[in-house]
Amino acid sequence: MNDLAIPDFGREIAALLPFLIVAGGGLLVMVTDALVKTLRKDHLSYLVLLVLLSVIVVQTTSGTPEGPVLNGLLLLGNFSRFFTYLFVVIGVLTTIFATGIFDRDGNYRPEFYPLLLFAILGMMVLAAANDLLTVYLGLETMSLATYVLAGGVRGNAPSSEAGFKYLMLGGFSSAFFLMGVAFVYGACGGTGFDQIAAALHSGSAPMPFLTLGTGLMLVGFGFKVAMVPFHMWTPDVYDGAPAYVTGFMATAIKAAGFAILLRFVLLTEPMLAFAWYPVLTVLAVLTMSLGNIVALVQGNIKRMLAWSSIAHAGYLLLGIVAILAPALGGPEMMARAKGIVEEGGAALLFYLVGYALMNLAAFGIINVMGTEPGVDGDQISRYAGLSRRQPVAAATLAVAMLSLAGIPPMVGFMAKFYIFSVVVKAGLIPLAIIGVINSLISVYYYLRVIVVMYMHDTAEDSYQGTEWVSVAAAGLLAFLIIYLGVMPEAFHRGAEIVFRQISF
Amino acid sequence: MGEHILSWMTFFPVIGAAVIAFIPSERKEIIKTVAAAAAAVPLILAVQLFVNFDRGTAAFQFVEHYTWIKSFNIEYYMGIDGLSVPMVLLTALLSFLCIIASWNISKATKGYFALFLILEAAMIGVFCALDFFLFYLFWELMLLPMYFLIGIWGGPRREYAAIKFFLYTLAGSVLMLLAMIAFYLNVQDPNTGGHTFNMLFMMDQANHSAWLKATDIRHLLWLGLFIGFAIKVPIFPFHTWLPDAHVEAPTAVSVILAGVLLKMGTYGLLRISYPILPDAAVWFSFTLAIFGAINILYGAYCAMAQTDMKKLVAYSSISHMGYVLLGMSAMTSAGINGAVLQMFNHGTITAMMFLCVGVIYDRAHHREINGFGGLGLQMPLYTSVFSFALFAAIGLPGLSGFVSEAMIFIGVFPVYRTVAIISALGIIIGAAYVLWMLQRVFLGPKNEKYDDLPDISGREMFTLVPIGILVLLLGIYPMPVLDLMKVSLNNLIKVVAG
């Protein structure tokens, strides 16, 4: 950052347009809500949808410039664009789900909309970050917004607890991360990814500092993606937050976390492999196993999905481990390394999208089924006989559950297949076997939801109402889950192309 | 339809299921008619297959070959040979008859028939797939409708039975998945040099990598596949899901379960394990014979102890599948031909038995063997049909079961004499439990309690008679089915035993 070049403002602005739209949109929504008294509250949701759609339009139509912008603070390209699409789509669905609930309960949370946009902005920055400082900025923008989203249901104790818990633990993890940044900065003499790469390449950086620094940063990322042992917050926060926020957290934050983790792993690959590969392997196995085993005994569907999201973080970590493995595997492995890294990255991207689809479909339905605050509407037993009361909702949730369990022809199966075949290709057959056994265990608890919906008689107090827009949106996701499960080729190919651009 | 006959057979039921999804659920008669029509088309096509199938070649016929997922070299590759043709015919026939046999289903009719048609599609797909990935996909796809059919329309303990069935089978298929990925990474496509899921390439030993040529690895992969298929057959000690699933499943689902699904285990062994790992198959053959003998005797003894008619038939299935294993283990022409013929015959005979049990269950609402007695006087027609099925099951000469069992013993005797002699005891025990049941249910003084039971109805006869005729015809003249499979199976023996 020493040699500040005169930036080409036109290019910079054009490149940053999607970010500016989201940021400006967030402010606009906030101001509109405060100033325009005559506005009906639900019109805010249209404004949000308009902002998000215009991001897609701008990104698709104008060939936004690629490469580093803002003096290398951000790196724009297919990778960041891919994640922007993902976050925006998740945002659109979250807006639909949330608005459905606001409409039903007549209880608007106008602050929800700008916060959602700010969270998305943070994620976009995170996926495009090319400097540890931008990583931190993105991380904090995203986190601060989600703390409030999770805890912002006024007068609802579980929600407040969730928000507070997330805030406290999130604060800790940010501190760890910052400490790690400090060490890495000390070791490499810079925070830019390019500078770090150069320092690592020349071998001038002192190893102890680097090891410590990257380890501390892994703690920070591990917290965001709910990696054991930094997962403690997940069940409480997922359970306490309203379902539309939980769905957003489970999909978008996980995707953002893995986006930056992937960048980070590729950046520090050889060094990280020597220092942290064994640890990451053990943690991946623990994450899957603990998540799946604890999920077996949950009676609350949101808690169950929280533990399941921990388990899925474990599968995703397997992909990360597979990417790291060749660096340790000797010359024969090194020859295949590029292929494994590319396939591993593509598999991870595919998994994140598939995971977002199925989790959003599930939370979309759970969101509709939840009752007023204070009433525990998320007990699985309340879903009894849902297939007879609301066949579309039940079928959607069933598809989501089967996909999460990894049963063909759903996208969850293809996603797991891609990940596990990369793991096998990297020579980690025992890990693949553990992963497969884990996904076998998981089938039991996912199926239990289906059993309750389809095979139990209707319980007395089950919720009877319905929100057609949400159910239709979730149903569309269920269709996509099956479609991508049968026709994964085009999408997987796309993920490969996206990934190939960033692998350095 | 001529070009893509296998695809039509596989996917026409899916179209039927999609149509059913749009029929209002109150219009039950229309739903049933559509279902019957959708299942009739594969049956008609099956007849066409039977007529046009070239019996003189071991090559795959009616082949359809398209690229599907290019980056993993996964293909939509369908084709049939002498091993799969009898199974496809059996599936099409039983599925159609089972739809007719399900006419009484009143609970959620729409879902039942839609799922049944999807099940049929998946079953036919399994028997036609020549790409390992496609095979696996159909194999798994079959699980879902089966799970729902047992779990929603089953008996009192349906939930337990459905989950148990699902987890057992999935555990097996997961092992298969791992073996599949191992094959994929270690078999070279001779045309492109890349990895491949193509089963035909996998069968050619020249395409195997050095890793895959190591004996230990081959044995390990064989065991993985074997356990996967053994759960489906089911082979002792992996059989415990079967009695539960059968007892709880509705009649037609039991028929499919015993008539078609069990065959997939042995079909998988013959289609995948034998030709891809022939040396491991030889290495394992004696153990397989022992497993066969255990299945025969254990299944028969358990059947004898049952007081629930359906459970008895379920255990008899375990026993009869033991003969298939025994025949396969011998690797002689008579043995393997007998085994595949037994797969077909058991499919028809056990279907008759389950349908007959369903008939009495519909009327008396229980299946306790000791609760009946004297039914022969009350329901003479039913008694004769059921007796016919039971005699076929014990291998009465003149009925189809005899032919295949005799062939199996002829094939096994020169290879594993002691095992064959011990297994032959199973025939005696089989006769014992069947006749004992016959005596307790149909003979004896007339039971007042059942005075108002009507005899078997026309619709029920319609489902039983075609199978009965088949059993009788194949008992007298088995060549129509043997001709279909002879060439392919003898070729398989040449591949395996050299």
GROMACS .gro file of N, CA, C and O in nm, chain A residues 343 398 402 407-410 413-414 417-418 420-421 424-425 429 432-433 436-437 440 443-444 447-448 450-451 454-457 485-489 492-493 496, chain B residues 68-72 74 107 133 136-137 140-141 144 147-148 150-152 158-159 162-163 166-167 170-172 174-175 177-178 180-182 184-185 195 197 211:
model
  312
  343GLU      N    1  -1.099  -2.931  -0.854
  343GLU     CA    2  -1.222  -3.008  -0.832
  343GLU      C    3  -1.276  -2.986  -0.692
  343GLU      O    4  -1.397  -2.980  -0.670
  398ALA      N    5  -4.024  -3.226   0.294
  398ALA     CA    6  -3.974  -3.363   0.276
  398ALA      C    7  -3.859  -3.363   0.175
  398ALA      O    8  -3.756  -3.427   0.198
  402LEU      N    9  -3.481  -3.483   0.257
  402LEU     CA   10  -3.416  -3.591   0.183
  402LEU      C   11  -3.288  -3.540   0.118
  402LEU      O   12  -3.188  -3.611   0.112
  407ILE      N   13  -2.985  -3.800  -0.034
  407ILE     CA   14  -3.045  -3.913  -0.104
  407ILE      C   15  -3.075  -3.873  -0.247
  407ILE      O   16  -3.135  -3.769  -0.271
  408PRO      N   17  -3.030  -3.951  -0.346
  408PRO     CA   18  -3.061  -3.914  -0.483
  408PRO      C   19  -3.210  -3.926  -0.508
  408PRO      O   20  -3.276  -4.003  -0.439
  409PRO      N   21  -3.266  -3.855  -0.601
  409PRO     CA   22  -3.201  -3.768  -0.699
  409PRO      C   23  -3.199  -3.621  -0.657
  409PRO      O   24  -3.214  -3.536  -0.742
  410MET      N   25  -3.179  -3.593  -0.530
  410MET     CA   26  -3.178  -3.454  -0.485
  410MET      C   27  -3.036  -3.396  -0.499
  410MET      O   28  -2.938  -3.469  -0.505
  413PHE      N   29  -2.741  -3.506  -0.270
  413PHE     CA   30  -2.663  -3.626  -0.304
  413PHE      C   31  -2.547  -3.591  -0.396
  413PHE      O   32  -2.433  -3.630  -0.373
  414MET      N   33  -2.578  -3.514  -0.501
  414MET     CA   34  -2.472  -3.480  -0.596
  414MET      C   35  -2.364  -3.399  -0.526
  414MET      O   36  -2.244  -3.419  -0.550
  417PHE      N   37  -2.161  -3.625  -0.329
  417PHE     CA   38  -2.084  -3.710  -0.420
  417PHE      C   39  -1.961  -3.637  -0.471
  417PHE      O   40  -1.850  -3.693  -0.472
  418TYR      N   41  -1.979  -3.511  -0.509
  418TYR     CA   42  -1.864  -3.433  -0.558
  418TYR      C   43  -1.757  -3.421  -0.449
  418TYR      O   44  -1.639  -3.440  -0.473
  420PHE      N   45  -1.710  -3.605  -0.173
  420PHE     CA   46  -1.646  -3.731  -0.132
  420PHE      C   47  -1.554  -3.783  -0.242
  420PHE      O   48  -1.452  -3.844  -0.214
  421SER      N   49  -1.592  -3.760  -0.369
  421SER     CA   50  -1.502  -3.814  -0.472
  421SER      C   51  -1.372  -3.735  -0.477
  421SER      O   52  -1.268  -3.793  -0.506
  424VAL      N   53  -1.168  -3.881  -0.193
  424VAL     CA   54  -1.108  -4.009  -0.231
  424VAL      C   55  -0.992  -3.986  -0.327
  424VAL      O   56  -0.886  -4.047  -0.315
  425LYS      N   57  -1.012  -3.894  -0.418
  425LYS     CA   58  -0.908  -3.866  -0.516
  425LYS      C   59  -0.781  -3.815  -0.449
  425LYS      O   60  -0.670  -3.843  -0.494
  429ILE      N   61  -0.900  -4.191   0.187
  429ILE     CA   62  -1.013  -4.285   0.187
  429ILE      C   63  -1.077  -4.301   0.326
  429ILE      O   64  -1.199  -4.302   0.337
  432ALA      N   65  -1.318  -4.028   0.375
  432ALA     CA   66  -1.439  -4.045   0.296
  432ALA      C   67  -1.532  -4.144   0.363
  432ALA      O   68  -1.654  -4.124   0.369
  433ILE      N   69  -1.474  -4.251   0.419
  433ILE     CA   70  -1.560  -4.352   0.484
  433ILE      C   71  -1.628  -4.291   0.606
  433ILE      O   72  -1.748  -4.310   0.627
  436VAL      N   73  -1.907  -4.075   0.488
  436VAL     CA   74  -2.023  -4.150   0.439
  436VAL      C   75  -2.101  -4.210   0.556
  436VAL      O   76  -2.225  -4.207   0.559
  437ILE      N   77  -2.027  -4.261   0.655
  437ILE     CA   78  -2.096  -4.316   0.773
  437ILE      C   79  -2.176  -4.206   0.841
  437ILE      O   80  -2.291  -4.225   0.882
  440LEU      N   81  -2.486  -4.133   0.674
  440LEU     CA   82  -2.581  -4.241   0.702
  440LEU      C   83  -2.652  -4.216   0.835
  440LEU      O   84  -2.774  -4.234   0.846
  443VAL      N   85  -2.930  -3.962   0.815
  443VAL     CA   86  -3.057  -3.998   0.752
  443VAL      C   87  -3.164  -4.020   0.858
  443VAL      O   88  -3.280  -3.983   0.838
  444TYR      N   89  -3.124  -4.074   0.972
  444TYR     CA   90  -3.224  -4.108   1.072
  444TYR      C   91  -3.302  -3.985   1.118
  444TYR      O   92  -3.424  -3.984   1.122
  447LEU      N   93  -3.517  -3.823   0.841
  447LEU     CA   94  -3.636  -3.902   0.811
  447LEU      C   95  -3.742  -3.888   0.918
  447LEU      O   96  -3.860  -3.901   0.891
  448ARG      N   97  -3.698  -3.865   1.041
  448ARG     CA   98  -3.795  -3.856   1.149
  448ARG      C   99  -3.896  -3.744   1.123
  448ARG      O  100  -4.014  -3.758   1.152
  450ILE      N  101  -3.998  -3.653   0.836
  450ILE     CA  102  -4.091  -3.703   0.735
  450ILE      C  103  -4.188  -3.802   0.797
  450ILE      O  104  -4.308  -3.801   0.768
  451VAL      N  105  -4.136  -3.885   0.886
  451VAL     CA  106  -4.223  -3.980   0.955
  451VAL      C  107  -4.335  -3.905   1.025
  451VAL      O  108  -4.453  -3.939   1.012
  454TYR      N  109  -4.580  -3.744   0.767
  454TYR     CA  110  -4.657  -3.831   0.678
  454TYR      C  111  -4.721  -3.949   0.750
  454TYR      O  112  -4.818  -4.005   0.701
  455MET      N  113  -4.666  -3.991   0.860
  455MET     CA  114  -4.713  -4.116   0.919
  455MET      C  115  -4.784  -4.099   1.052
  455MET      O  116  -4.841  -4.193   1.103
  456HIS      N  117  -4.778  -3.982   1.109
  456HIS     CA  118  -4.850  -3.962   1.235
  456HIS      C  119  -4.982  -3.892   1.207
  456HIS      O  120  -4.996  -3.818   1.111
  457ASP      N  121  -5.077  -3.915   1.297
  457ASP     CA  122  -5.205  -3.847   1.281
  457ASP      C  123  -5.192  -3.703   1.329
  457ASP      O  124  -5.107  -3.672   1.412
  485GLY      N  125  -3.031  -3.185  -0.884
  485GLY     CA  126  -2.988  -3.320  -0.851
  485GLY      C  127  -2.981  -3.408  -0.974
  485GLY      O  128  -2.898  -3.497  -0.985
  486VAL      N  129  -3.070  -3.383  -1.069
  486VAL     CA  130  -3.073  -3.466  -1.190
  486VAL      C  131  -2.982  -3.408  -1.297
  486VAL      O  132  -2.920  -3.480  -1.374
  487MET      N  133  -2.976  -3.277  -1.303
  487MET     CA  134  -2.898  -3.210  -1.408
  487MET      C  135  -2.790  -3.122  -1.346
  487MET      O  136  -2.795  -2.998  -1.356
  488PRO      N  137  -2.695  -3.180  -1.277
  488PRO     CA  138  -2.596  -3.096  -1.207
  488PRO      C  139  -2.486  -3.045  -1.298
  488PRO      O  140  -2.410  -2.957  -1.262
  489GLU      N  141  -2.480  -3.102  -1.420
  489GLU     CA  142  -2.361  -3.084  -1.503
  489GLU      C  143  -2.330  -2.937  -1.530
  489GLU      O  144  -2.221  -2.890  -1.501
  492HIS      N  145  -2.222  -2.743  -1.223
  492HIS     CA  146  -2.091  -2.784  -1.171
  492HIS      C  147  -1.980  -2.732  -1.261
  492HIS      O  148  -1.875  -2.688  -1.215
  493ARG      N  149  -2.007  -2.737  -1.392
  493ARG     CA  150  -1.911  -2.683  -1.488
  493ARG      C  151  -1.888  -2.535  -1.459
  493ARG      O  152  -1.775  -2.488  -1.455
  496GLU      N  153  -1.672  -2.481  -1.167
  496GLU     CA  154  -1.531  -2.505  -1.200
  496GLU      C  155  -1.468  -2.382  -1.262
  496GLU      O  156  -1.357  -2.341  -1.227
  572TRP      N  157  -2.442  -3.790  -1.997
  572TRP     CA  158  -2.533  -3.725  -1.903
  572TRP      C  159  -2.457  -3.620  -1.822
  572TRP      O  160  -2.481  -3.502  -1.837
  573ILE      N  161  -2.364  -3.664  -1.735
  573ILE     CA  162  -2.287  -3.566  -1.659
  573ILE      C  163  -2.143  -3.576  -1.708
  573ILE      O  164  -2.071  -3.667  -1.671
  574LYS      N  165  -2.106  -3.483  -1.792
  574LYS     CA  166  -1.984  -3.503  -1.869
  574LYS      C  167  -1.859  -3.496  -1.782
  574LYS      O  168  -1.766  -3.573  -1.802
  575SER      N  169  -1.858  -3.405  -1.684
  575SER     CA  170  -1.733  -3.386  -1.611
  575SER      C  171  -1.695  -3.510  -1.532
  575SER      O  172  -1.580  -3.529  -1.497
  576PHE      N  173  -1.793  -3.597  -1.502
  576PHE     CA  174  -1.761  -3.720  -1.432
  576PHE      C  175  -1.777  -3.841  -1.524
  576PHE      O  176  -1.775  -3.954  -1.477
  578ILE      N  177  -2.032  -3.957  -1.660
  578ILE     CA  178  -2.150  -4.036  -1.624
  578ILE      C  179  -2.242  -4.041  -1.745
  578ILE      O  180  -2.265  -3.939  -1.809
  611LYS      N  181  -5.697  -4.529   0.176
  611LYS     CA  182  -5.628  -4.421   0.245
  611LYS      C  183  -5.533  -4.353   0.148
  611LYS      O  184  -5.444  -4.417   0.092
  637PHE      N  185  -2.316  -4.553  -1.204
  637PHE     CA  186  -2.377  -4.439  -1.135
  637PHE      C  187  -2.528  -4.438  -1.153
  637PHE      O  188  -2.604  -4.416  -1.059
  640TYR      N  189  -2.676  -4.701  -0.943
  640TYR     CA  190  -2.684  -4.659  -0.804
  640TYR      C  191  -2.800  -4.562  -0.782
  640TYR      O  192  -2.873  -4.570  -0.683
  641LEU      N  193  -2.818  -4.474  -0.878
  641LEU     CA  194  -2.924  -4.374  -0.866
  641LEU      C  195  -3.062  -4.441  -0.863
  641LEU      O  196  -3.145  -4.411  -0.778
  644GLU      N  197  -3.113  -4.627  -0.534
  644GLU     CA  198  -3.150  -4.543  -0.422
  644GLU      C  199  -3.292  -4.487  -0.440
  644GLU      O  200  -3.366  -4.474  -0.344
  645LEU      N  201  -3.324  -4.457  -0.563
  645LEU     CA  202  -3.455  -4.399  -0.592
  645LEU      C  203  -3.566  -4.494  -0.550
  645LEU      O  204  -3.673  -4.453  -0.509
  648LEU      N  205  -3.702  -4.468  -0.171
  648LEU     CA  206  -3.794  -4.366  -0.120
  648LEU      C  207  -3.939  -4.409  -0.128
  648LEU      O  208  -4.009  -4.409  -0.027
  651TYR      N  209  -4.014  -4.682   0.111
  651TYR     CA  210  -4.018  -4.633   0.250
  651TYR      C  211  -4.154  -4.573   0.282
  651TYR      O  212  -4.215  -4.605   0.384
  652PHE      N  213  -4.203  -4.491   0.189
  652PHE     CA  214  -4.334  -4.429   0.214
  652PHE      C  215  -4.446  -4.532   0.207
  652PHE      O  216  -4.542  -4.526   0.284
  654ILE      N  217  -4.443  -4.844   0.282
  654ILE     CA  218  -4.451  -4.922   0.407
  654ILE      C  219  -4.495  -4.830   0.520
  654ILE      O  220  -4.580  -4.865   0.601
  655GLY      N  221  -4.435  -4.712   0.525
  655GLY     CA  222  -4.455  -4.626   0.640
  655GLY      C  223  -4.592  -4.562   0.649
  655GLY      O  224  -4.637  -4.528   0.758
  656ILE      N  225  -4.659  -4.542   0.536
  656ILE     CA  226  -4.789  -4.475   0.542
  656ILE      C  227  -4.903  -4.576   0.535
  656ILE      O  228  -5.001  -4.566   0.608
  662ARG      N  229  -4.571  -4.989   1.144
  662ARG     CA  230  -4.516  -4.952   1.014
  662ARG      C  231  -4.398  -4.857   1.022
  662ARG      O  232  -4.304  -4.867   0.944
  663GLU      N  233  -4.404  -4.767   1.122
  663GLU     CA  234  -4.299  -4.667   1.129
  663GLU      C  235  -4.165  -4.732   1.156
  663GLU      O  236  -4.066  -4.704   1.090
  666ALA      N  237  -4.053  -4.930   0.853
  666ALA     CA  238  -4.009  -4.848   0.740
  666ALA      C  239  -3.869  -4.792   0.765
  666ALA      O  240  -3.783  -4.797   0.677
  667ILE      N  241  -3.846  -4.740   0.884
  667ILE     CA  242  -3.715  -4.684   0.915
  667ILE      C  243  -3.608  -4.792   0.912
  667ILE      O  244  -3.498  -4.774   0.860
  670PHE      N  245  -3.528  -4.878   0.563
  670PHE     CA  246  -3.455  -4.771   0.498
  670PHE      C  247  -3.309  -4.770   0.542
  670PHE      O  248  -3.217  -4.766   0.461
  671LEU      N  249  -3.287  -4.776   0.674
  671LEU     CA  250  -3.150  -4.764   0.724
  671LEU      C  251  -3.066  -4.885   0.684
  671LEU      O  252  -2.950  -4.871   0.646
  674LEU      N  253  -2.994  -4.856   0.313
  674LEU     CA  254  -2.904  -4.744   0.285
  674LEU      C  255  -2.763  -4.776   0.331
  674LEU      O  256  -2.666  -4.743   0.262
  675ALA      N  257  -2.752  -4.844   0.444
  675ALA     CA  258  -2.618  -4.883   0.491
  675ALA      C  259  -2.551  -4.968   0.384
  675ALA      O  260  -2.433  -4.952   0.354
  676GLY      N  261  -2.629  -5.057   0.325
  676GLY     CA  262  -2.574  -5.141   0.219
  676GLY      C  263  -2.534  -5.058   0.099
  676GLY      O  264  -2.424  -5.073   0.045
  678VAL      N  265  -2.449  -4.757   0.082
  678VAL     CA  266  -2.335  -4.669   0.106
  678VAL      C  267  -2.204  -4.743   0.081
  678VAL      O  268  -2.111  -4.689   0.021
  679LEU      N  269  -2.201  -4.870   0.121
  679LEU     CA  270  -2.081  -4.950   0.090
  679LEU      C  271  -2.065  -4.962  -0.061
  679LEU      O  272  -1.954  -4.956  -0.114
  681LEU      N  273  -2.163  -4.748  -0.273
  681LEU     CA  274  -2.119  -4.617  -0.323
  681LEU      C  275  -1.967  -4.605  -0.314
  681LEU      O  276  -1.901  -4.561  -0.408
  682LEU      N  277  -1.912  -4.646  -0.200
  682LEU     CA  278  -1.767  -4.636  -0.184
  682LEU      C  279  -1.696  -4.725  -0.285
  682LEU      O  280  -1.598  -4.684  -0.349
  684MET      N  281  -1.811  -4.813  -0.563
  684MET     CA  282  -1.832  -4.753  -0.695
  684MET      C  283  -1.729  -4.643  -0.722
  684MET      O  284  -1.671  -4.637  -0.830
  685ILE      N  285  -1.706  -4.558  -0.621
  685ILE     CA  286  -1.609  -4.450  -0.641
  685ILE      C  287  -1.469  -4.510  -0.662
  685ILE      O  288  -1.392  -4.463  -0.745
  686ALA      N  289  -1.440  -4.617  -0.589
  686ALA     CA  290  -1.309  -4.681  -0.607
  686ALA      C  291  -1.295  -4.735  -0.749
  686ALA      O  292  -1.190  -4.718  -0.812
  688TYR      N  293  -1.456  -4.628  -1.010
  688TYR     CA  294  -1.455  -4.513  -1.100
  688TYR      C  295  -1.314  -4.458  -1.116
  688TYR      O  296  -1.269  -4.430  -1.226
  689LEU      N  297  -1.244  -4.445  -1.003
  689LEU     CA  298  -1.113  -4.382  -1.008
  689LEU      C  299  -1.006  -4.475  -1.062
  689LEU      O  300  -0.898  -4.432  -1.098
  699HIS      N  301  -1.149  -4.145  -1.630
  699HIS     CA  302  -1.224  -4.236  -1.543
  699HIS      C  303  -1.358  -4.267  -1.605
  699HIS      O  304  -1.407  -4.192  -1.689
  701PHE      N  305  -1.766  -4.472  -1.539
  701PHE     CA  306  -1.863  -4.550  -1.463
  701PHE      C  307  -1.922  -4.662  -1.548
  701PHE      O  308  -2.008  -4.736  -1.503
  715TRP      N  309  -0.355  -5.045  -0.894
  715TRP     CA  310  -0.410  -5.050  -0.758
  715TRP      C  311  -0.524  -5.150  -0.751
  715TRP      O  312  -0.536  -5.228  -0.658
   0.00000   0.00000   0.00000
